Backbone as JSON Lines, residues from 0, in Angstrom:
{"i":0,"aa":"M","n":[111.75,26.56,181.01],"ca":[111.62,27.91,181.36],"c":[112.85,28.96,180.95]}
{"i":1,"aa":"S","n":[113.84,28.28,180.95],"ca":[114.84,29.11,180.62],"c":[114.87,29.36,179.44]}
{"i":2,"aa":"S","n":[114.55,29.01,178.6],"ca":[114.46,29.26,176.92],"c":[113.17,29.71,176.76]}
{"i":3,"aa":"K","n":[112.24,29.93,177.45],"ca":[111.24,31.01,177.51],"c":[112.04,32.33,178.03]}
{"i":4,"aa":"S","n":[112.65,32.3,178.72],"ca":[113.0,33.52,179.25],"c":[114.14,34.06,178.35]}
{"i":5,"aa":"R","n":[114.92,33.29,177.77],"ca":[116.02,33.42,176.79],"c":[115.31,34.25,175.68]}
{"i":6,"aa":"K","n":[113.97,33.71,175.3],"ca":[113.37,34.46,173.9],"c":[113.02,35.9,174.44]}
{"i":7,"aa":"K","n":[112.4,35.9,175.54],"ca":[111.82,37.24,176.09],"c":[112.75,38.12,176.03]}
{"i":8,"aa":"A","n":[114.08,38.06,176.42],"ca":[115.09,38.7,176.84],"c":[115.48,38.81,175.11]}
{"i":9,"aa":"S","n":[115.7,38.0,174.47],"ca":[116.09,38.47,173.12],"c":[115.19,39.25,172.3]}
{"i":10,"aa":"K","n":[113.95,39.02,172.62],"ca":[113.01,40.23,171.92],"c":[113.1,41.41,172.64]}
{"i":11,"aa":"K","n":[113.32,41.54,173.89],"ca":[113.22,42.75,174.44],"c":[114.38,43.79,174.01]}
{"i":12,"aa":"G","n":[115.61,43.26,173.56],"ca":[116.82,43.51,173.42],"c":[116.67,44.11,171.8]}
{"i":13,"aa":"S","n":[116.17,43.4,171.02],"ca":[115.96,43.77,169.59],"c":[114.85,44.62,169.25]}
{"i":14,"aa":"A","n":[113.57,44.99,170.15],"ca":[112.83,45.7,170.26],"c":[113.21,47.28,170.5]}
{"i":15,"aa":"G","n":[114.22,47.31,171.07],"ca":[114.88,48.13,171.7],"c":[115.05,49.45,170.45]}
{"i":16,"aa":"P","n":[115.97,48.96,169.54],"ca":[116.46,49.84,168.41],"c":[115.42,50.18,167.55]}
{"i":17,"aa":"I","n":[114.22,49.69,167.21],"ca":[113.46,50.06,166.27],"c":[112.46,50.91,167.1]}
{"i":18,"aa":"A","n":[112.16,50.6,168.33],"ca":[111.4,51.85,169.26],"c":[112.03,53.06,169.16]}
{"i":19,"aa":"F","n":[113.4,52.75,169.31],"ca":[114.09,54.59,169.04],"c":[113.68,54.9,167.93]}
{"i":20,"aa":"F","n":[114.03,53.99,166.77],"ca":[113.73,54.76,165.28],"c":[112.29,54.95,165.09]}
{"i":21,"aa":"V","n":[111.67,54.41,165.67],"ca":[109.86,54.91,165.52],"c":[109.52,56.13,166.0]}
{"i":22,"aa":"A","n":[110.3,56.23,167.64],"ca":[109.98,57.51,168.3],"c":[110.72,58.79,167.51]}
{"i":23,"aa":"V","n":[112.19,58.28,167.05],"ca":[112.55,59.51,166.5],"c":[111.84,59.91,165.31]}
{"i":24,"aa":"F","n":[111.33,59.04,164.49],"ca":[110.39,59.07,162.93],"c":[109.6,59.94,163.38]}
{"i":25,"aa":"I","n":[108.82,59.65,164.84],"ca":[107.34,60.65,165.32],"c":[108.04,61.77,165.51]}
{"i":26,"aa":"V","n":[109.08,61.9,166.26],"ca":[109.14,63.4,166.51],"c":[109.73,64.25,165.38]}
{"i":27,"aa":"A","n":[110.64,63.63,164.51],"ca":[110.99,64.36,163.43],"c":[109.54,65.11,162.47]}
{"i":28,"aa":"L","n":[108.67,64.07,162.48],"ca":[107.23,64.13,161.48],"c":[106.63,65.12,162.59]}
{"i":29,"aa":"G","n":[106.71,64.99,163.66],"ca":[105.92,66.24,164.67],"c":[106.64,67.89,164.1]}
{"i":30,"aa":"A","n":[108.03,67.58,164.29],"ca":[108.42,68.77,164.11],"c":[108.58,69.38,162.61]}
{"i":31,"aa":"I","n":[108.31,68.5,161.69],"ca":[107.84,69.11,160.33],"c":[106.68,69.75,160.3]}
{"i":32,"aa":"Q","n":[105.65,68.89,161.0],"ca":[104.58,69.41,160.95],"c":[104.34,70.75,161.89]}
{"i":33,"aa":"L","n":[105.06,70.87,162.96],"ca":[105.02,72.27,163.82],"c":[105.85,73.42,162.61]}
{"i":34,"aa":"A","n":[107.03,73.1,162.03],"ca":[107.41,73.92,161.42],"c":[106.64,74.48,160.42]}
{"i":35,"aa":"S","n":[105.98,73.6,159.34],"ca":[104.92,74.16,158.52],"c":[103.64,75.08,159.16]}
{"i":36,"aa":"T","n":[103.28,74.38,160.45],"ca":[102.24,75.45,160.76],"c":[102.63,76.62,161.2]}
{"i":37,"aa":"F","n":[104.08,76.97,161.72],"ca":[104.56,78.21,161.95],"c":[104.61,78.96,160.79]}
{"i":38,"aa":"H","n":[105.18,78.24,159.4],"ca":[105.31,79.02,158.17],"c":[104.32,79.69,157.69]}
{"i":39,"aa":"T","n":[103.18,78.69,158.0],"ca":[101.67,79.12,157.54],"c":[101.37,80.31,157.99]}
{"i":40,"aa":"Y","n":[101.43,80.19,159.64],"ca":[101.19,81.4,160.4],"c":[101.84,82.48,160.14]}
{"i":41,"aa":"A","n":[103.3,82.49,159.8],"ca":[103.61,83.67,159.5],"c":[103.42,84.42,157.92]}
{"i":42,"aa":"L","n":[103.21,83.44,157.01],"ca":[102.56,83.73,155.85],"c":[101.4,84.42,156.01]}
{"i":43,"aa":"N","n":[100.36,84.06,156.78],"ca":[98.96,84.51,157.12],"c":[99.23,86.17,157.69]}
{"i":44,"aa":"M","n":[100.07,86.14,158.52],"ca":[100.67,87.42,159.65],"c":[101.02,88.6,158.61]}
{"i":45,"aa":"A","n":[102.12,88.29,157.32],"ca":[102.26,89.16,156.77],"c":[101.23,89.46,155.52]}
{"i":46,"aa":"E","n":[100.43,88.63,155.12],"ca":[99.28,88.54,154.27],"c":[98.13,90.07,154.86]}
{"i":47,"aa":"L","n":[98.17,89.49,156.32],"ca":[97.22,90.28,157.35],"c":[97.73,91.63,157.42]}
{"i":48,"aa":"N","n":[98.89,91.93,157.76],"ca":[99.68,93.14,157.6],"c":[99.66,94.23,156.56]}
{"i":49,"aa":"G","n":[99.76,93.32,155.56],"ca":[99.87,94.12,154.4],"c":[98.19,94.55,153.87]}
{"i":50,"aa":"L","n":[97.51,93.77,153.98],"ca":[96.08,94.28,154.02],"c":[95.61,95.37,154.96]}
{"i":51,"aa":"K","n":[96.12,95.3,156.33],"ca":[95.96,96.08,157.17],"c":[96.49,97.57,156.49]}
{"i":52,"aa":"K","n":[97.57,97.57,156.03],"ca":[98.25,98.9,155.5],"c":[97.34,99.36,154.13]}
{"i":53,"aa":"Q","n":[97.13,98.53,153.33],"ca":[96.26,98.82,152.44],"c":[94.93,99.16,152.76]}
{"i":54,"aa":"E","n":[94.15,98.71,153.81],"ca":[93.04,99.34,154.22],"c":[93.02,100.64,154.69]}
{"i":55,"aa":"A","n":[94.34,101.17,155.64],"ca":[94.65,102.2,155.92],"c":[94.68,103.33,154.94]}
{"i":56,"aa":"A","n":[95.54,102.73,153.94],"ca":[95.8,103.91,152.68],"c":[94.25,104.05,151.7]}
{"i":57,"aa":"L","n":[93.47,102.88,151.85],"ca":[92.15,103.3,151.1],"c":[91.11,104.31,152.11]}
{"i":58,"aa":"I","n":[91.24,103.85,153.48],"ca":[90.64,105.02,154.21],"c":[90.99,106.26,153.77]}
{"i":59,"aa":"S","n":[92.28,106.72,154.19],"ca":[92.63,107.87,153.99],"c":[92.59,108.41,152.6]}
{"i":60,"aa":"Q","n":[92.28,107.43,151.52],"ca":[92.22,108.18,150.38],"c":[90.76,108.39,149.94]}
{"i":61,"aa":"K","n":[89.8,107.96,151.05],"ca":[88.51,108.12,150.93],"c":[88.05,109.24,151.83]}
{"i":62,"aa":"Q","n":[88.92,109.46,152.91],"ca":[88.65,110.73,153.54],"c":[89.27,111.92,152.66]}
{"i":63,"aa":"E","n":[90.43,111.76,151.77],"ca":[90.68,112.98,150.94],"c":[89.44,113.23,149.82]}
{"i":64,"aa":"L","n":[88.87,112.07,149.42],"ca":[87.95,112.44,148.45],"c":[86.56,113.15,148.91]}
{"i":65,"aa":"E","n":[86.35,112.42,150.09],"ca":[85.4,112.88,150.6],"c":[85.44,114.55,151.28]}
{"i":66,"aa":"N","n":[86.77,115.14,151.68],"ca":[86.89,116.42,151.76],"c":[86.73,116.99,150.64]}
{"i":67,"aa":"D","n":[87.16,116.6,149.43],"ca":[87.09,117.2,148.01],"c":[85.79,117.44,147.59]}
{"i":68,"aa":"I","n":[84.6,116.3,147.92],"ca":[83.32,116.87,147.42],"c":[82.58,117.88,148.75]}
{"i":69,"aa":"A","n":[83.08,117.75,149.66],"ca":[82.58,118.83,150.36],"c":[82.86,120.22,150.17]}
{"i":70,"aa":"R","n":[84.33,120.46,150.0],"ca":[84.74,121.44,149.14],"c":[83.93,122.02,147.95]}
{"i":71,"aa":"W","n":[83.56,121.16,147.24],"ca":[82.59,121.64,145.8],"c":[81.12,121.88,146.32]}
{"i":72,"aa":"D","n":[80.63,121.62,147.61],"ca":[79.49,122.02,148.41],"c":[79.48,123.18,148.67]}
{"i":73,"aa":"D","n":[80.69,123.76,148.62],"ca":[80.78,125.23,149.27],"c":[81.16,126.2,147.96]}
{"i":74,"aa":"K","n":[79.95,127.15,148.25],"ca":[80.0,127.84,146.75],"c":[81.04,129.01,146.83]}
{"i":75,"aa":"A","n":[81.75,129.32,148.18],"ca":[83.08,130.12,147.78],"c":[84.18,129.18,147.02]}
{"i":76,"aa":"Y","n":[84.17,128.15,147.38],"ca":[85.13,127.28,146.75],"c":[85.0,127.12,145.26]}
{"i":77,"aa":"V","n":[83.97,126.77,144.86],"ca":[83.49,126.76,143.66],"c":[83.79,128.0,142.72]}
{"i":78,"aa":"T","n":[83.31,129.29,143.13],"ca":[83.7,130.35,142.89],"c":[85.19,130.88,142.8]}
{"i":79,"aa":"A","n":[86.18,130.2,143.56],"ca":[87.46,130.55,143.57],"c":[88.05,129.5,142.47]}
{"i":80,"aa":"Q","n":[87.59,128.25,142.23],"ca":[87.76,127.65,141.25],"c":[87.59,128.07,139.77]}
{"i":81,"aa":"A","n":[86.31,128.69,139.7],"ca":[86.18,129.17,138.37],"c":[86.69,130.43,138.06]}
{"i":82,"aa":"R","n":[87.16,131.34,139.06],"ca":[88.13,132.41,138.82],"c":[89.3,131.73,138.48]}
{"i":83,"aa":"D","n":[89.93,130.82,139.09],"ca":[91.44,130.59,139.01],"c":[91.53,129.71,137.75]}
{"i":84,"aa":"R","n":[90.57,128.64,137.6],"ca":[91.09,127.97,136.5],"c":[90.52,128.23,135.17]}
{"i":85,"aa":"L","n":[89.07,129.02,135.05],"ca":[88.45,129.57,133.88],"c":[88.7,130.59,133.67]}
{"i":86,"aa":"G","n":[89.25,131.34,134.74],"ca":[89.52,132.86,134.31],"c":[88.05,133.76,134.22]}
{"i":87,"aa":"F","n":[86.88,133.19,135.11],"ca":[85.53,133.83,135.49],"c":[85.59,135.13,136.05]}
{"i":88,"aa":"V","n":[84.92,136.19,135.68],"ca":[84.79,137.38,136.68],"c":[83.33,137.59,136.83]}
{"i":89,"aa":"F","n":[82.87,138.44,137.75],"ca":[81.63,138.88,138.23],"c":[81.57,139.87,137.03]}
{"i":90,"aa":"P","n":[79.99,140.17,136.95],"ca":[79.65,141.25,136.26],"c":[80.02,142.61,136.93]}
{"i":91,"aa":"G","n":[80.52,143.29,136.13],"ca":[81.34,144.74,136.66],"c":[82.87,144.76,137.06]}
{"i":92,"aa":"E","n":[83.24,143.45,137.14],"ca":[84.76,143.38,137.2],"c":[85.75,143.41,136.14]}
{"i":93,"aa":"Q","n":[86.72,143.63,136.49],"ca":[87.84,143.73,135.47],"c":[88.9,142.5,135.3]}
{"i":94,"aa":"A","n":[88.99,142.03,134.41],"ca":[89.75,140.77,134.64],"c":[91.45,141.24,133.82]}
{"i":95,"aa":"I","n":[92.21,141.26,134.99],"ca":[93.64,141.57,134.38],"c":[94.54,140.22,134.32]}
{"i":96,"aa":"R","n":[95.04,140.32,133.19],"ca":[96.12,138.68,133.27],"c":[97.76,139.51,132.85]}
{"i":97,"aa":"V","n":[98.46,138.98,133.99],"ca":[99.99,139.41,133.94],"c":[100.69,138.54,132.9]}
{"i":98,"aa":"E","n":[101.11,139.34,131.74],"ca":[102.09,138.91,130.79],"c":[103.34,138.43,131.31]}
{"i":99,"aa":"H","n":[104.19,139.19,132.19],"ca":[105.23,138.68,132.63],"c":[105.44,138.4,134.29]}
{"i":100,"aa":"P","n":[104.93,137.3,134.5],"ca":[105.01,136.85,135.91],"c":[106.15,136.98,136.39]}
{"i":101,"aa":"E","n":[107.42,137.14,136.08],"ca":[108.54,137.01,136.31],"c":[108.84,138.41,137.28]}
{"i":102,"aa":"A","n":[108.09,139.49,136.56],"ca":[108.23,140.62,137.24],"c":[107.67,140.59,138.73]}
{"i":103,"aa":"V","n":[106.5,139.93,138.77],"ca":[105.8,139.78,140.16],"c":[106.5,138.87,140.91]}
{"i":104,"aa":"T","n":[106.98,137.73,140.28],"ca":[107.66,136.73,141.36],"c":[109.07,137.01,141.82]}
{"i":105,"aa":"G","n":[109.53,137.88,141.14],"ca":[110.68,138.46,141.66],"c":[111.97,137.54,140.87]}
{"i":106,"aa":"E","n":[111.82,136.9,139.76],"ca":[112.93,135.88,139.39],"c":[114.15,136.79,138.68]}
{"i":107,"aa":"T","n":[115.06,136.56,138.99],"ca":[116.16,137.13,138.83],"c":[116.55,137.28,136.99]}
{"i":108,"aa":"T","n":[117.44,137.7,136.55],"ca":[117.83,137.57,134.94],"c":[118.84,136.54,134.9]}
{"i":109,"aa":"E","n":[119.3,136.1,135.93],"ca":[120.25,134.4,135.66],"c":[119.05,133.36,135.56]}
{"i":110,"aa":"D","n":[118.03,133.61,136.58],"ca":[116.78,132.2,136.58],"c":[116.19,132.61,134.96]}
{"i":111,"aa":"K","n":[115.93,133.76,134.53],"ca":[115.39,133.84,133.25],"c":[116.19,133.15,132.17]}
{"i":112,"aa":"K","n":[117.75,133.38,132.4],"ca":[118.21,133.05,131.32],"c":[118.55,131.36,131.33]}
{"i":113,"aa":"T","n":[118.56,130.94,132.55],"ca":[118.47,129.26,132.77],"c":[117.37,128.41,132.3]}
{"i":114,"aa":"T","n":[115.94,129.35,132.36],"ca":[114.94,128.79,132.07],"c":[114.6,129.33,130.44]}
{"i":115,"aa":"D","n":[115.63,130.14,129.77],"ca":[115.4,130.41,128.23],"c":[116.32,129.12,127.76]}
{"i":116,"aa":"E","n":[117.42,129.11,128.27],"ca":[118.3,128.07,127.69],"c":[117.42,126.58,127.78]}
{"i":117,"aa":"S","n":[116.67,126.5,129.15],"ca":[116.48,124.92,129.11],"c":[115.08,124.83,128.18]}
{"i":118,"aa":"R","n":[114.35,126.15,127.62],"ca":[113.4,125.91,126.59],"c":[113.95,125.93,125.4]}
{"i":119,"aa":"K","n":[114.95,126.31,124.93],"ca":[115.77,126.28,123.55],"c":[116.25,124.81,123.45]}
{"i":120,"aa":"T","n":[116.96,124.38,124.54],"ca":[117.22,122.82,124.33],"c":[116.15,121.85,124.28]}
{"i":121,"aa":"V","n":[114.94,121.95,124.78],"ca":[113.89,121.3,124.88],"c":[112.86,121.42,123.73]}
{"i":122,"aa":"L","n":[113.23,120.61,122.64],"ca":[112.33,121.02,121.44],"c":[111.74,119.51,121.24]}
{"i":123,"aa":"P","n":[110.23,119.78,120.36],"ca":[109.59,118.73,120.26],"c":[110.3,117.41,119.51]}
{"i":124,"aa":"W","n":[110.28,116.1,119.71],"ca":[110.8,115.31,119.05],"c":[110.82,115.42,117.57]}
{"i":125,"aa":"Y","n":[109.72,115.96,117.07],"ca":[110.01,115.89,115.34],"c":[110.71,117.18,114.78]}
{"i":126,"aa":"K","n":[110.94,118.25,115.61],"ca":[111.87,119.54,115.47],"c":[113.43,118.79,115.6]}
{"i":127,"aa":"E","n":[113.63,118.05,116.85],"ca":[114.8,117.66,117.09],"c":[115.27,116.84,115.97]}
{"i":128,"aa":"M","n":[114.33,115.76,115.56],"ca":[114.74,114.81,114.01],"c":[114.9,115.54,113.17]}
{"i":129,"aa":"A","n":[114.39,116.61,112.69],"ca":[114.43,117.38,111.39],"c":[116.21,118.34,111.59]}
{"i":130,"aa":"Y","n":[116.26,118.58,112.89],"ca":[117.49,119.28,112.97],"c":[118.65,118.32,112.77]}
{"i":131,"aa":"S","n":[118.28,117.0,113.28],"ca":[119.52,116.15,113.23],"c":[119.84,115.6,111.93]}
{"i":132,"aa":"F","n":[118.47,115.55,110.78],"ca":[118.54,115.32,109.4],"c":[119.25,116.22,108.69]}
{"i":133,"aa":"K","n":[118.77,117.35,109.31],"ca":[119.73,118.88,108.54],"c":[121.04,118.71,108.76]}
{"i":134,"aa":"Q","n":[121.46,118.4,109.92],"ca":[122.87,118.44,110.32],"c":[123.62,117.11,109.84]}
{"i":135,"aa":"A","n":[123.17,116.11,109.6],"ca":[123.51,114.75,108.85],"c":[123.93,115.25,107.13]}
{"i":136,"aa":"D","n":[122.46,115.99,106.42],"ca":[122.8,116.17,105.3],"c":[123.98,117.36,104.92]}
{"i":137,"aa":"Q","n":[124.31,118.17,105.46],"ca":[125.26,119.19,105.58],"c":[126.83,118.57,105.01]}
{"i":138,"aa":"S","n":[127.37,119.06,104.06],"ca":[128.51,118.73,103.72],"c":[129.83,119.07,104.53]}
{"i":139,"aa":"D","n":[130.78,118.29,104.54],"ca":[132.12,118.68,105.42],"c":[132.54,120.0,105.31]}
{"i":140,"aa":"E","n":[132.3,120.89,103.88],"ca":[132.7,122.07,103.76],"c":[131.98,122.93,104.48]}
{"i":141,"aa":"V","n":[130.81,122.53,104.62],"ca":[129.89,123.59,105.5],"c":[130.34,123.54,106.92]}
{"i":142,"aa":"K","n":[130.39,122.31,107.25],"ca":[130.64,122.08,108.61],"c":[131.8,122.96,108.89]}
{"i":143,"aa":"S","n":[132.99,122.63,108.03],"ca":[134.25,123.29,108.74],"c":[134.36,124.72,108.2]}
{"i":144,"aa":"R","n":[133.51,125.25,107.46],"ca":[133.22,126.77,107.08],"c":[132.87,127.25,108.69]}
{"i":145,"aa":"E","n":[131.69,126.58,109.31],"ca":[131.15,126.82,110.56],"c":[131.98,126.77,111.56]}
{"i":146,"aa":"T","n":[132.63,125.86,111.58],"ca":[133.76,126.01,112.89],"c":[134.77,126.95,112.44]}
{"i":147,"aa":"S","n":[135.42,127.43,111.37],"ca":[136.11,128.38,111.21],"c":[135.3,129.58,111.42]}
{"i":148,"aa":"E","n":[134.37,129.89,110.91],"ca":[133.85,131.2,111.42],"c":[133.43,131.18,112.83]}
{"i":149,"aa":"S","n":[133.08,130.18,113.65],"ca":[133.0,130.35,115.04],"c":[134.61,130.37,115.58]}
{"i":150,"aa":"T","n":[135.69,129.9,115.16],"ca":[137.02,130.22,115.7],"c":[137.23,131.66,115.34]}
{"i":151,"aa":"A","n":[136.78,132.46,114.38],"ca":[137.06,133.8,114.08],"c":[136.43,134.77,114.89]}
{"i":152,"aa":"T","n":[135.21,134.39,115.02],"ca":[134.35,134.9,115.87],"c":[135.09,134.94,117.24]}
{"i":153,"aa":"S","n":[135.55,133.78,117.74],"ca":[135.77,133.95,119.21],"c":[137.48,134.4,119.28]}
{"i":154,"aa":"E","n":[138.03,134.61,118.09],"ca":[139.03,135.31,118.13],"c":[138.83,136.98,118.17]}
{"i":155,"aa":"S","n":[138.2,137.31,117.41],"ca":[137.58,138.66,117.24],"c":[137.36,139.04,118.52]}
{"i":156,"aa":"D","n":[136.45,138.16,119.58],"ca":[136.11,138.64,120.62],"c":[137.46,138.83,121.6]}
{"i":157,"aa":"A","n":[138.27,137.87,121.43],"ca":[139.51,137.98,122.36],"c":[140.37,139.07,121.63]}
{"i":158,"aa":"N","n":[140.22,139.81,120.6],"ca":[140.95,140.9,120.37],"c":[140.35,142.14,120.8]}
{"i":159,"aa":"G","n":[139.25,142.0,121.23],"ca":[138.47,143.17,121.92],"c":[137.42,144.04,120.89]}
{"i":160,"aa":"T","n":[137.01,142.98,119.98],"ca":[136.17,143.57,118.96],"c":[134.6,143.0,120.07]}
{"i":161,"aa":"S","n":[133.71,143.49,119.59],"ca":[132.31,143.5,120.33],"c":[131.78,142.05,120.21]}
{"i":162,"aa":"P","n":[131.72,141.36,121.53],"ca":[131.22,139.94,121.7],"c":[129.52,140.04,121.48]}
{"i":163,"aa":"E","n":[128.77,140.95,121.31],"ca":[127.53,140.96,121.03],"c":[126.98,140.93,120.0]}
{"i":164,"aa":"S","n":[127.97,141.47,118.82],"ca":[127.77,141.32,117.38],"c":[128.05,140.12,116.99]}
{"i":165,"aa":"G","n":[128.98,139.03,117.47],"ca":[129.34,137.96,117.01],"c":[128.4,137.06,117.92]}
{"i":166,"aa":"G","n":[127.84,137.54,118.65],"ca":[126.82,136.73,119.49],"c":[125.06,136.49,118.33]}
{"i":167,"aa":"Q","n":[125.07,138.03,117.91],"ca":[124.28,138.36,117.27],"c":[124.16,137.78,116.22]}
{"i":168,"aa":"Q","n":[125.3,137.44,115.28],"ca":[125.51,136.82,114.18],"c":[125.14,135.24,114.37]}
{"i":169,"aa":"Q","n":[125.63,134.45,115.5],"ca":[125.35,133.43,115.69],"c":[123.96,133.13,115.82]}
{"i":170,"aa":"T","n":[123.32,134.13,116.76],"ca":[121.89,134.03,117.03],"c":[120.84,133.91,115.63]}
{"i":171,"aa":"S","n":[121.26,134.95,114.48],"ca":[120.71,135.09,113.24],"c":[120.85,133.84,112.73]}
{"i":172,"aa":"Q","n":[122.22,133.08,112.69],"ca":[122.59,131.96,112.03],"c":[121.34,130.73,112.62]}
{"i":173,"aa":"D","n":[121.38,130.66,113.89],"ca":[120.56,129.57,114.52],"c":[118.97,129.86,114.04]}
{"i":174,"aa":"N","n":[118.78,131.29,114.07],"ca":[117.12,131.68,113.7],"c":[117.21,131.2,112.19]}
{"i":175,"aa":"N","n":[118.02,131.35,111.42],"ca":[117.91,130.85,109.67],"c":[117.83,129.91,109.6]}
{"i":176,"aa":"Q","n":[118.9,128.7,110.69],"ca":[118.24,127.43,110.32],"c":[117.13,126.92,110.91]}
{"i":177,"aa":"Q","n":[116.99,127.61,111.96],"ca":[115.4,126.98,112.5],"c":[114.2,127.36,111.7]}
{"i":178,"aa":"Q","n":[114.29,128.15,110.95],"ca":[113.12,128.53,110.11],"c":[113.36,127.92,108.9]}
{"i":179,"aa":"S","n":[114.2,127.31,108.48],"ca":[114.73,126.78,107.07],"c":[114.07,125.56,107.57]}
{"i":180,"aa":"G","n":[114.33,125.0,108.65],"ca":[113.96,123.58,109.37],"c":[112.62,123.22,109.61]}
{"i":181,"aa":"D","n":[111.74,124.56,109.72],"ca":[110.37,124.58,110.13],"c":[109.77,124.54,108.47]}
{"i":182,"aa":"Q","n":[110.27,125.16,107.93],"ca":[109.92,125.21,106.44],"c":[109.97,123.93,105.9]}
{"i":183,"aa":"Q","n":[110.89,123.16,106.08],"ca":[110.89,121.78,105.69],"c":[110.05,120.89,105.86]}
{"i":184,"aa":"E","n":[109.82,120.91,107.34],"ca":[108.48,120.29,107.77],"c":[107.08,120.65,107.06]}
């Protein structure tokens, strides 16, 4: 019996580390499965929140569109839109169009100057391209002559001559250049 008890003791001693590694493997496998489940849960919750936000946006858009439809059912709104957008008037009324809205809006001359400058600088792409070609085609003599004229104009302005005449000359030159550019097109 002593040999049998030794065999049992040796089997129990050798089974301990194997059972420990099996238990660690099962716990690690369970932890991986649990982490995977929580990851899937988090992704599904994020998708659900995104869909809820999208649903809220669509509901508000639907409400706005329903309000627009309800407005168009109102005859007063349709009449106001026809007057504003199309300029319709009732028989017997006289249509008045304001030619210079800045006089009504109270825009100052400085605001007008800035809007005029922005209008002058923003040209259609084809006019800008034609102007660039024209500038590139000019010879160095013409460019140096223009710079000397502009220097002479600025010197005459400094000497007390009228800056308006120099500005008018420059404006007339700009107009002539623009007209020749329009003719080339």
